[in-house]
CSV table of C-alpha atoms in Angstrom, one decimal:
chain,number,residue,atom,x,y,z
O,1,UNK,CA,-51.0,60.5,25.6
O,2,UNK,CA,-52.5,57.2,24.1
O,3,UNK,CA,-56.2,56.4,24.1
O,4,UNK,CA,-56.7,53.4,26.4
O,5,UNK,CA,-60.4,52.9,26.5
O,6,UNK,CA,-61.5,51.7,23.1
O,7,UNK,CA,-64.6,50.2,21.7
O,8,UNK,CA,-64.2,47.9,18.7
O,9,UNK,CA,-67.4,47.5,16.6
O,10,UNK,CA,-67.7,44.2,14.7
O,11,UNK,CA,-66.1,41.1,16.1
O,12,UNK,CA,-65.6,39.2,12.9
O,13,UNK,CA,-62.2,38.0,11.8
O,14,UNK,CA,-60.7,41.6,11.7
O,15,UNK,CA,-62.3,42.9,14.8
O,16,UNK,CA,-61.7,40.0,17.2
O,17,UNK,CA,-58.0,39.4,16.3
O,18,UNK,CA,-57.5,43.2,16.8
O,19,UNK,CA,-59.4,43.2,20.1
O,20,UNK,CA,-57.3,40.4,21.5
O,21,UNK,CA,-54.0,41.9,20.3
O,22,UNK,CA,-54.8,45.3,21.8
O,23,UNK,CA,-56.0,43.8,25.1
O,24,UNK,CA,-52.7,42.0,25.4
O,25,UNK,CA,-50.9,45.3,25.2
O,26,UNK,CA,-52.8,46.9,28.0
O,27,UNK,CA,-55.7,48.6,26.3
O,28,UNK,CA,-59.2,48.4,27.9
O,29,UNK,CA,-61.2,47.0,25.0
O,30,UNK,CA,-64.9,46.6,24.7
O,31,UNK,CA,-65.9,44.5,21.8
O,32,UNK,CA,-69.4,45.2,20.4
O,33,UNK,CA,-71.1,42.5,18.3
O,34,UNK,CA,-74.8,42.7,17.2
O,35,UNK,CA,-75.0,39.2,15.6
O,36,UNK,CA,-76.7,37.2,18.4
O,37,UNK,CA,-75.3,33.9,17.3
O,38,UNK,CA,-71.8,35.2,17.3
O,39,UNK,CA,-72.3,37.1,20.5
O,40,UNK,CA,-73.5,34.0,22.4
O,41,UNK,CA,-70.4,32.1,21.3
O,42,UNK,CA,-68.1,35.0,22.4
O,43,UNK,CA,-69.9,35.3,25.7
O,44,UNK,CA,-69.0,31.7,26.4
O,45,UNK,CA,-65.3,32.8,26.1
O,46,UNK,CA,-64.7,31.1,22.8
O,47,UNK,CA,-64.0,32.6,19.4
O,48,UNK,CA,-66.4,31.8,16.6
O,49,UNK,CA,-63.8,30.9,14.0
O,50,UNK,CA,-60.4,29.1,13.9
O,51,UNK,CA,-57.2,31.1,14.1
O,52,UNK,CA,-54.0,29.7,15.6
O,53,UNK,CA,-53.6,30.6,19.3
O,54,UNK,CA,-56.7,32.8,19.3
O,55,UNK,CA,-58.8,30.6,21.6
O,56,UNK,CA,-56.5,30.6,24.6
O,57,UNK,CA,-55.5,34.3,24.1
O,58,UNK,CA,-59.1,35.4,23.9
O,59,UNK,CA,-60.2,33.6,27.1
O,60,UNK,CA,-57.1,34.9,28.9
O,61,UNK,CA,-57.9,38.5,28.1
O,62,UNK,CA,-61.6,38.0,29.0
O,63,UNK,CA,-60.6,36.5,32.4
O,64,UNK,CA,-58.1,39.3,33.1
O,65,UNK,CA,-60.8,41.9,32.4
O,66,UNK,CA,-58.9,43.6,29.6
O,67,UNK,CA,-61.5,42.6,27.1
O,68,UNK,CA,-65.3,42.8,27.5
O,69,UNK,CA,-68.0,41.7,25.1
O,70,UNK,CA,-71.4,43.3,24.6
O,71,UNK,CA,-74.0,44.0,22.0
O,72,UNK,CA,-74.2,47.8,22.1
O,73,UNK,CA,-72.6,51.0,23.1
O,74,UNK,CA,-74.0,52.2,26.5
O,75,UNK,CA,-75.0,55.9,26.7
O,76,UNK,CA,-72.6,56.8,29.4
O,77,UNK,CA,-69.3,55.3,28.5
O,78,UNK,CA,-65.6,56.2,28.9
O,79,UNK,CA,-64.5,55.5,25.3
O,80,UNK,CA,-62.2,58.0,23.7
O,81,UNK,CA,-61.5,55.7,20.7
O,82,UNK,CA,-63.8,53.7,18.4
O,83,UNK,CA,-62.5,51.3,15.8
O,84,UNK,CA,-65.1,50.1,13.3
O,85,UNK,CA,-64.4,46.7,11.8
O,86,UNK,CA,-67.8,45.7,10.4
O,87,UNK,CA,-68.3,43.8,7.1
O,88,UNK,CA,-68.9,45.3,3.7
O,89,UNK,CA,-70.2,42.3,1.8
O,90,UNK,CA,-70.8,42.3,-1.9
O,91,UNK,CA,-74.3,42.4,-3.4
O,92,UNK,CA,-74.1,41.9,-7.2
O,93,UNK,CA,-70.4,42.8,-7.0
O,94,UNK,CA,-71.1,46.0,-5.2
O,95,UNK,CA,-70.2,46.6,-1.5
O,96,UNK,CA,-73.1,46.8,0.9
O,97,UNK,CA,-72.3,49.8,3.2
O,98,UNK,CA,-75.3,49.5,5.4
O,99,UNK,CA,-73.3,47.9,8.3
O,100,UNK,CA,-70.6,50.5,8.3
O,101,UNK,CA,-73.2,53.3,8.0
O,102,UNK,CA,-75.2,51.9,10.9
O,103,UNK,CA,-72.1,51.5,13.0
O,104,UNK,CA,-71.2,55.1,12.3
O,105,UNK,CA,-74.7,56.3,13.4
O,106,UNK,CA,-74.4,54.3,16.6
O,107,UNK,CA,-71.0,55.8,17.4
O,108,UNK,CA,-72.1,59.3,16.5
O,109,UNK,CA,-75.1,59.1,18.9
O,110,UNK,CA,-72.8,57.9,21.8
O,111,UNK,CA,-69.7,59.9,21.0
O,112,UNK,CA,-67.7,61.5,23.8
O,113,UNK,CA,-66.1,64.9,23.1
O,114,UNK,CA,-62.7,64.8,21.4
O,115,UNK,CA,-62.9,61.1,20.6
O,116,UNK,CA,-61.2,59.4,17.6
O,117,UNK,CA,-63.0,57.2,15.2
O,118,UNK,CA,-60.9,54.7,13.2
O,119,UNK,CA,-62.3,52.8,10.2
O,120,UNK,CA,-60.7,49.4,9.4
O,121,UNK,CA,-63.3,47.9,7.1
O,122,UNK,CA,-62.6,47.7,3.3
O,123,UNK,CA,-64.6,50.4,1.5
O,124,UNK,CA,-64.8,52.1,-1.9
O,125,UNK,CA,-62.6,55.1,-2.7
O,126,UNK,CA,-63.8,58.2,-0.9
O,127,UNK,CA,-66.2,56.5,1.5
O,128,UNK,CA,-64.7,57.8,4.8
O,129,UNK,CA,-64.8,61.5,3.7
O,130,UNK,CA,-67.9,61.6,1.5
O,131,UNK,CA,-70.2,59.1,3.1
O,132,UNK,CA,-69.2,58.4,6.7
O,133,UNK,CA,-68.1,61.8,7.9
O,134,UNK,CA,-71.4,63.5,6.9
O,135,UNK,CA,-73.2,60.9,9.0
O,136,UNK,CA,-71.0,61.8,12.0
O,137,UNK,CA,-71.5,65.5,11.4
O,138,UNK,CA,-75.3,65.1,11.3
O,139,UNK,CA,-75.6,63.1,14.5
O,140,UNK,CA,-72.8,64.1,16.9
O,141,UNK,CA,-74.4,67.5,18.0
O,142,UNK,CA,-71.3,69.6,17.3
O,143,UNK,CA,-69.0,67.3,19.4
O,144,UNK,CA,-65.4,67.6,18.5
O,145,UNK,CA,-64.0,64.4,17.0
O,146,UNK,CA,-61.2,63.0,14.8
O,147,UNK,CA,-61.3,60.4,12.0
O,148,UNK,CA,-58.8,58.1,10.4
O,149,UNK,CA,-58.9,55.2,8.0
O,150,UNK,CA,-56.4,52.5,9.0
O,151,UNK,CA,-56.9,49.4,6.9
O,152,UNK,CA,-56.5,45.8,8.1
O,153,UNK,CA,-53.7,44.0,6.3
O,154,UNK,CA,-53.4,40.6,7.9
O,155,UNK,CA,-53.7,37.1,6.5
O,156,UNK,CA,-55.9,34.5,7.9
O,157,UNK,CA,-53.9,31.9,9.8
O,158,UNK,CA,-51.2,34.3,10.9
O,159,UNK,CA,-53.2,37.4,11.9
O,160,UNK,CA,-52.1,37.6,15.6
O,161,UNK,CA,-48.5,37.7,14.4
O,162,UNK,CA,-49.0,40.0,11.4
O,163,UNK,CA,-51.0,42.6,13.4
O,164,UNK,CA,-47.8,43.4,15.2
O,165,UNK,CA,-45.5,43.1,12.2
O,166,UNK,CA,-47.2,44.2,9.0
O,167,UNK,CA,-46.8,47.9,8.2
O,168,UNK,CA,-49.9,49.8,9.4
O,169,UNK,CA,-51.2,52.5,7.0
O,170,UNK,CA,-52.7,55.5,8.7
O,171,UNK,CA,-54.7,58.1,6.8
O,172,UNK,CA,-56.5,60.9,8.8
O,173,UNK,CA,-58.8,63.7,7.8
O,174,UNK,CA,-56.0,65.9,9.1
O,175,UNK,CA,-52.5,65.5,10.6
O,176,UNK,CA,-53.8,65.7,14.2
O,177,UNK,CA,-56.1,62.7,13.6
O,178,UNK,CA,-53.2,60.7,11.9
O,179,UNK,CA,-50.8,61.3,14.8
O,180,UNK,CA,-53.3,60.3,17.3
O,181,UNK,CA,-54.1,57.1,15.5
O,182,UNK,CA,-50.4,56.4,15.1
O,183,UNK,CA,-49.9,56.6,18.9
O,184,UNK,CA,-52.5,53.9,19.3
O,185,UNK,CA,-51.1,51.5,16.8
O,186,UNK,CA,-47.5,52.1,17.8
O,187,UNK,CA,-48.3,50.5,21.2
O,188,UNK,CA,-48.4,47.1,19.5
O,189,UNK,CA,-46.9,47.7,16.0
O,190,UNK,CA,-43.6,49.5,15.4
O,191,UNK,CA,-44.2,50.0,11.7
O,192,UNK,CA,-46.7,52.7,11.0
O,193,UNK,CA,-46.9,54.9,7.9
O,194,UNK,CA,-48.9,58.1,7.8
O,195,UNK,CA,-50.3,58.9,4.3
O,196,UNK,CA,-51.8,62.1,2.9
O,197,UNK,CA,-55.5,61.5,3.7
O,198,UNK,CA,-58.2,58.9,4.2
O,199,UNK,CA,-58.7,58.4,0.5
O,200,UNK,CA,-55.0,57.5,0.0
O,201,UNK,CA,-55.3,54.9,2.7
O,202,UNK,CA,-58.5,53.5,1.2
O,203,UNK,CA,-56.8,53.0,-2.1
O,204,UNK,CA,-53.7,51.4,-0.6
O,205,UNK,CA,-55.9,48.8,1.1
O,206,UNK,CA,-57.6,48.0,-2.3
O,207,UNK,CA,-54.2,47.9,-4.1
O,208,UNK,CA,-52.8,45.3,-1.7
O,209,UNK,CA,-55.3,42.6,-2.6
O,210,UNK,CA,-56.1,43.7,-6.1
O,211,UNK,CA,-52.4,43.4,-7.1
O,212,UNK,CA,-52.3,39.8,-5.7
O,213,UNK,CA,-55.5,38.9,-7.5
O,214,UNK,CA,-54.0,40.2,-10.8
O,215,UNK,CA,-50.8,38.3,-10.3
O,216,UNK,CA,-52.6,35.1,-9.5
O,217,UNK,CA,-54.8,35.5,-12.6
O,218,UNK,CA,-51.6,35.8,-14.8
O,219,UNK,CA,-50.4,32.4,-13.4
O,220,UNK,CA,-53.9,31.0,-14.0
O,221,UNK,CA,-54.0,32.2,-17.5
O,222,UNK,CA,-50.6,30.5,-18.2
O,223,UNK,CA,-52.2,27.4,-16.8
O,224,UNK,CA,-55.2,27.7,-19.1
O,225,UNK,CA,-52.8,28.0,-22.0
O,226,UNK,CA,-50.7,25.1,-20.9
O,227,UNK,CA,-53.8,22.9,-20.6
O,228,UNK,CA,-54.0,22.8,-24.4
O,229,UNK,CA,-50.5,21.4,-24.8
O,230,UNK,CA,-48.5,18.5,-23.4
O,231,UNK,CA,-46.7,20.7,-20.9
O,232,UNK,CA,-46.9,21.6,-17.3
O,233,UNK,CA,-47.6,25.2,-16.2
O,234,UNK,CA,-45.9,24.4,-12.8
O,235,UNK,CA,-42.6,23.6,-14.7
O,236,UNK,CA,-43.0,26.6,-17.0
O,237,UNK,CA,-43.6,29.1,-14.2
O,238,UNK,CA,-40.9,27.6,-11.9
O,239,UNK,CA,-38.1,27.4,-14.5
O,240,UNK,CA,-39.0,30.8,-16.1
O,241,UNK,CA,-38.3,32.5,-12.7
O,242,UNK,CA,-35.3,30.3,-11.7
O,243,UNK,CA,-32.3,32.6,-11.2
O,244,UNK,CA,-33.8,35.1,-13.6
O,245,UNK,CA,-34.5,38.3,-11.8
O,246,UNK,CA,-36.8,39.8,-14.4
O,247,UNK,CA,-39.5,37.1,-14.1
O,248,UNK,CA,-41.4,36.7,-10.8
O,249,UNK,CA,-42.1,33.2,-9.4
O,250,UNK,CA,-45.9,32.8,-9.5
O,251,UNK,CA,-48.3,30.0,-8.6
O,252,UNK,CA,-51.5,29.1,-10.3
O,253,UNK,CA,-54.6,28.0,-8.3
O,254,UNK,CA,-58.0,29.0,-6.9
O,255,UNK,CA,-58.1,32.5,-5.6
O,256,UNK,CA,-60.8,32.9,-2.9
O,257,UNK,CA,-61.4,34.2,0.6
O,258,UNK,CA,-63.2,37.2,2.0
O,259,UNK,CA,-60.6,39.7,0.7
O,260,UNK,CA,-59.2,38.6,-2.6
O,261,UNK,CA,-62.6,37.6,-4.0
O,262,UNK,CA,-64.1,41.0,-2.9
O,263,UNK,CA,-61.6,43.8,-2.9
O,264,UNK,CA,-61.1,44.0,-6.7
O,265,UNK,CA,-64.9,44.5,-7.0
O,266,UNK,CA,-64.8,47.2,-4.3
O,267,UNK,CA,-62.1,49.1,-6.1
O,268,UNK,CA,-64.0,48.8,-9.4
O,269,UNK,CA,-67.2,49.9,-7.8
O,270,UNK,CA,-65.6,53.3,-7.3
O,271,UNK,CA,-65.0,53.8,-11.1
O,272,UNK,CA,-67.1,54.3,-14.2
O,273,UNK,CA,-68.6,51.4,-16.0
O,274,UNK,CA,-66.6,52.3,-19.1
O,275,UNK,CA,-63.4,52.1,-17.1
O,276,UNK,CA,-64.4,48.9,-15.5
O,277,UNK,CA,-65.2,47.1,-18.8
O,278,UNK,CA,-61.7,47.8,-20.1
O,279,UNK,CA,-59.9,47.2,-16.8
O,280,UNK,CA,-57.2,44.6,-16.4
O,281,UNK,CA,-58.3,44.2,-12.8
O,282,UNK,CA,-61.9,43.3,-13.9
O,283,UNK,CA,-60.6,40.8,-16.4
O,284,UNK,CA,-58.3,39.2,-13.9
O,285,UNK,CA,-61.0,38.9,-11.3
O,286,UNK,CA,-63.3,37.3,-13.9
O,287,UNK,CA,-60.7,34.8,-14.8
O,288,UNK,CA,-60.1,33.8,-11.2
O,289,UNK,CA,-63.8,33.5,-10.5
O,290,UNK,CA,-64.2,31.1,-13.4
O,291,UNK,CA,-61.2,28.9,-12.6
O,292,UNK,CA,-63.5,26.0,-11.7
O,293,UNK,CA,-64.7,25.8,-15.3
O,294,UNK,CA,-61.4,24.4,-16.4
O,295,UNK,CA,-61.8,21.3,-14.1
O,296,UNK,CA,-65.5,21.0,-14.9
O,297,UNK,CA,-65.0,21.1,-18.7
O,298,UNK,CA,-62.2,18.5,-18.4
O,299,UNK,CA,-64.4,16.2,-16.4
O,300,UNK,CA,-67.3,16.6,-18.8
O,301,UNK,CA,-65.1,15.4,-21.6
O,302,UNK,CA,-63.5,12.6,-19.8
O,303,UNK,CA,-66.1,11.2,-17.4
O,304,UNK,CA,-69.8,10.3,-17.4
O,305,UNK,CA,-71.0,12.9,-14.9
O,306,UNK,CA,-74.6,11.7,-15.3
O,307,UNK,CA,-73.7,8.4,-13.7
O,308,UNK,CA,-76.4,7.7,-11.1
O,309,UNK,CA,-73.7,6.5,-8.7
O,310,UNK,CA,-71.5,9.6,-9.0
O,311,UNK,CA,-69.6,10.5,-5.8
O,312,UNK,CA,-67.4,13.6,-5.8
O,313,UNK,CA,-64.8,13.9,-3.0
O,314,UNK,CA,-63.3,17.3,-2.1
O,315,UNK,CA,-60.0,17.4,-0.4
O,316,UNK,CA,-59.9,20.8,1.5
O,317,UNK,CA,-63.0,23.1,1.2
O,318,UNK,CA,-61.6,26.2,3.0
O,319,UNK,CA,-60.5,28.9,0.6
O,320,UNK,CA,-56.9,28.2,1.4
O,321,UNK,CA,-55.0,25.5,3.2
O,322,UNK,CA,-51.7,27.2,4.0
O,323,UNK,CA,-51.9,28.5,6.7
O,324,UNK,CA,-55.0,26.6,7.5
O,325,UNK,CA,-58.3,28.4,8.1
O,326,UNK,CA,-62.0,27.3,8.7
O,327,UNK,CA,-63.3,30.0,6.3
O,328,UNK,CA,-65.0,28.8,3.1
O,329,UNK,CA,-65.9,32.2,1.8
O,330,UNK,CA,-64.8,32.6,-1.8
O,331,UNK,CA,-63.9,28.8,-2.0
O,332,UNK,CA,-64.7,27.3,-5.4
O,333,UNK,CA,-66.3,24.4,-3.6
O,334,UNK,CA,-69.6,26.5,-3.7
O,335,UNK,CA,-69.3,26.7,-7.5
O,336,UNK,CA,-68.6,23.0,-7.9
O,337,UNK,CA,-71.5,21.9,-5.8
O,338,UNK,CA,-73.9,24.2,-7.8
O,339,UNK,CA,-72.6,23.0,-11.2
O,340,UNK,CA,-72.4,19.3,-10.4
O,341,UNK,CA,-76.0,19.4,-9.1
O,342,UNK,CA,-77.2,21.0,-12.4
O,343,UNK,CA,-75.6,18.1,-14.3
O,344,UNK,CA,-76.6,15.3,-11.9
O,345,UNK,CA,-79.2,15.6,-9.2
O,346,UNK,CA,-78.2,12.3,-7.7
O,347,UNK,CA,-74.6,13.3,-7.1
O,348,UNK,CA,-73.2,12.7,-3.6
O,349,UNK,CA,-70.6,15.0,-2.1
O,350,UNK,CA,-67.9,13.9,0.3
O,351,UNK,CA,-65.3,16.3,1.8
O,352,UNK,CA,-62.3,16.3,4.1
O,353,UNK,CA,-61.1,19.4,5.9
O,354,UNK,CA,-60.1,19.1,9.5
O,355,UNK,CA,-60.6,22.8,10.4
O,356,UNK,CA,-64.2,23.1,9.1
O,357,UNK,CA,-66.9,22.7,11.7
O,358,UNK,CA,-69.4,19.9,11.2
O,359,UNK,CA,-72.3,22.4,10.9
O,360,UNK,CA,-70.7,23.9,7.8
O,361,UNK,CA,-70.5,20.6,6.1
O,362,UNK,CA,-74.2,20.2,6.7
O,363,UNK,CA,-75.0,23.6,5.3
O,364,UNK,CA,-73.1,22.8,2.1
O,365,UNK,CA,-74.7,19.4,1.8
O,366,UNK,CA,-71.4,17.6,2.2
O,367,UNK,CA,-70.8,14.4,4.1
O,368,UNK,CA,-67.8,14.9,6.4
O,369,UNK,CA,-64.9,12.4,6.0
O,370,UNK,CA,-62.1,12.2,8.5
O,371,UNK,CA,-59.8,9.7,6.9
O,372,UNK,CA,-58.2,10.6,3.5
O,373,UNK,CA,-58.2,6.9,2.6
O,374,UNK,CA,-62.0,6.6,2.9
O,375,UNK,CA,-62.4,9.7,0.7
O,376,UNK,CA,-60.3,8.2,-2.1
O,377,UNK,CA,-61.9,4.8,-1.9
O,378,UNK,CA,-65.5,6.0,-2.0
O,379,UNK,CA,-65.2,8.8,-4.6
O,380,UNK,CA,-65.3,8.5,-8.4
O,381,UNK,CA,-63.7,11.9,-8.7
O,382,UNK,CA,-61.3,13.6,-6.2
O,383,UNK,CA,-60.8,17.4,-6.5
O,384,UNK,CA,-58.0,18.9,-4.4
O,385,UNK,CA,-59.2,22.5,-3.9
O,386,UNK,CA,-56.8,24.2,-1.6
O,387,UNK,CA,-53.0,24.2,-1.0
O,388,UNK,CA,-53.0,22.2,2.2
O,389,UNK,CA,-49.6,20.5,2.4
O,390,UNK,CA,-51.2,17.3,3.8
O,391,UNK,CA,-52.3,16.4,0.3
O,392,UNK,CA,-48.7,15.9,-0.7
O,393,UNK,CA,-48.3,13.2,1.9
O,394,UNK,CA,-51.0,10.9,0.4
O,395,UNK,CA,-49.5,7.7,-1.2
O,396,UNK,CA,-51.4,7.9,-4.4
O,397,UNK,CA,-49.8,4.8,-5.9
O,398,UNK,CA,-50.9,2.6,-3.0
O,399,UNK,CA,-54.4,4.3,-2.8
O,400,UNK,CA,-55.1,3.7,-6.5
O,401,UNK,CA,-55.2,0.0,-5.9
O,402,UNK,CA,-58.2,0.5,-3.6
O,403,UNK,CA,-60.0,3.2,-5.8
O,404,UNK,CA,-62.8,2.6,-8.2
O,405,UNK,CA,-61.8,1.8,-11.7
O,406,UNK,CA,-61.3,4.8,-14.0
O,407,UNK,CA,-61.4,7.3,-11.1
O,408,UNK,CA,-60.0,10.8,-11.6
O,409,UNK,CA,-57.8,12.8,-9.2
O,410,UNK,CA,-57.8,16.5,-10.2
O,411,UNK,CA,-55.2,18.6,-8.3
O,412,UNK,CA,-55.3,22.3,-8.6
O,413,UNK,CA,-52.0,22.7,-6.8
O,414,UNK,CA,-49.7,20.3,-8.8
O,415,UNK,CA,-48.5,18.3,-5.8
O,416,UNK,CA,-47.3,15.4,-7.8
O,417,UNK,CA,-45.4,14.8,-11.0
O,418,UNK,CA,-47.6,12.7,-13.2
O,419,UNK,CA,-44.7,11.0,-14.9
O,420,UNK,CA,-43.4,9.6,-11.6
O,421,UNK,CA,-46.8,8.1,-10.5
O,422,UNK,CA,-47.7,4.5,-11.1
O,423,UNK,CA,-51.4,4.4,-10.6
O,424,UNK,CA,-53.5,1.3,-11.0
O,425,UNK,CA,-57.2,0.6,-11.9
O,426,UNK,CA,-56.8,3.1,-14.7
O,427,UNK,CA,-56.9,5.9,-12.2
O,428,UNK,CA,-55.9,9.2,-13.7
O,429,UNK,CA,-54.0,12.1,-12.0
O,430,UNK,CA,-54.6,15.5,-13.6
O,431,UNK,CA,-52.9,18.7,-12.5
O,432,UNK,CA,-54.3,22.1,-13.3
O,433,UNK,CA,-52.1,23.6,-16.1
O,434,UNK,CA,-51.3,20.1,-17.6
O,435,UNK,CA,-54.7,18.6,-18.4
O,436,UNK,CA,-53.6,16.6,-21.4
O,437,UNK,CA,-54.0,12.9,-20.6
């Protein structure tokens, strides 16, 4: 028998997409969100972030009664399953577990007998068994329960599809817990894999994003090397892998977002400082976090950044542009704003990103621009931050005629071949991994 009445705690990106997906498959879902601002948006039948098709699907499940939204677990409830999806944000590169601890206490105080608790948040190794289970044992008054760690593995921009297709890892404290969680997930995802225990599942989650982070850092290091020569890292990495099975095709560029910028640190937080200092994972994360320095140092050498009329234009400020998202967490735009302000307090920032809400531009002290042409005409320096394909469609040759003299276009994603461009007004196009002018 499959548990049908389930409470999902934490309706951020992970929790809300899961809640909608499960409601569509006939589960009776109660979503619990304690953040008042987010709660009020959800109660108006709208999601608080952008995800393709989420808005209409969310409203539909609310209207059908399959999904309910509230701010707390009521004392007398009919839940037999609890899925905890709260955040574990970093503080000084260490995860803050207060939210997941508090959610665990709340569940333990309102737990029905023989319920299952499923953790989905990203946590350090051993957290489920060594930190969360003792909280449950202390507060649940000898009620029988089961526990699993079943990590989220979806990508922003395709979550509603991937929830049903990406292999779901299931690690229980015992086999009974694992099989019970598996029955739940199999209702909407045919690929489920049971692993030895919760710790194994926790490590798998961390391995997923840490491996990608390391691979990206390798490509970025090749780009840093290439910047010193009259070569293109894009060409090097592309041709090195062309029909050659022992070299993987890798792409350089900014590595951000709520997962890739965090999960390496969470994995390392489980280990000794000595191990961390010598870790390839640590060095890879550090390289990716400092990728903005390459552009910044280039600009310092080739442009007067203390110009009182300096205007910086950012094309794309979300952490990624393909698929599109409205999430700026981990985006290097934050680093650039901070660094440019230290150099020039008079600098003006413009930005174009059609998925970002106006209020977020204001928070970042950015003037929102809707037309790419205006962004290029007004800016002294254009920085293409994310991999949105729309940047490729810009007619740089034509735009250069309208741009300020000696302007610079810095493209982290190598969308154009410099040799084929015929820019006017002494406008320079610079691609990351081929910075030699």
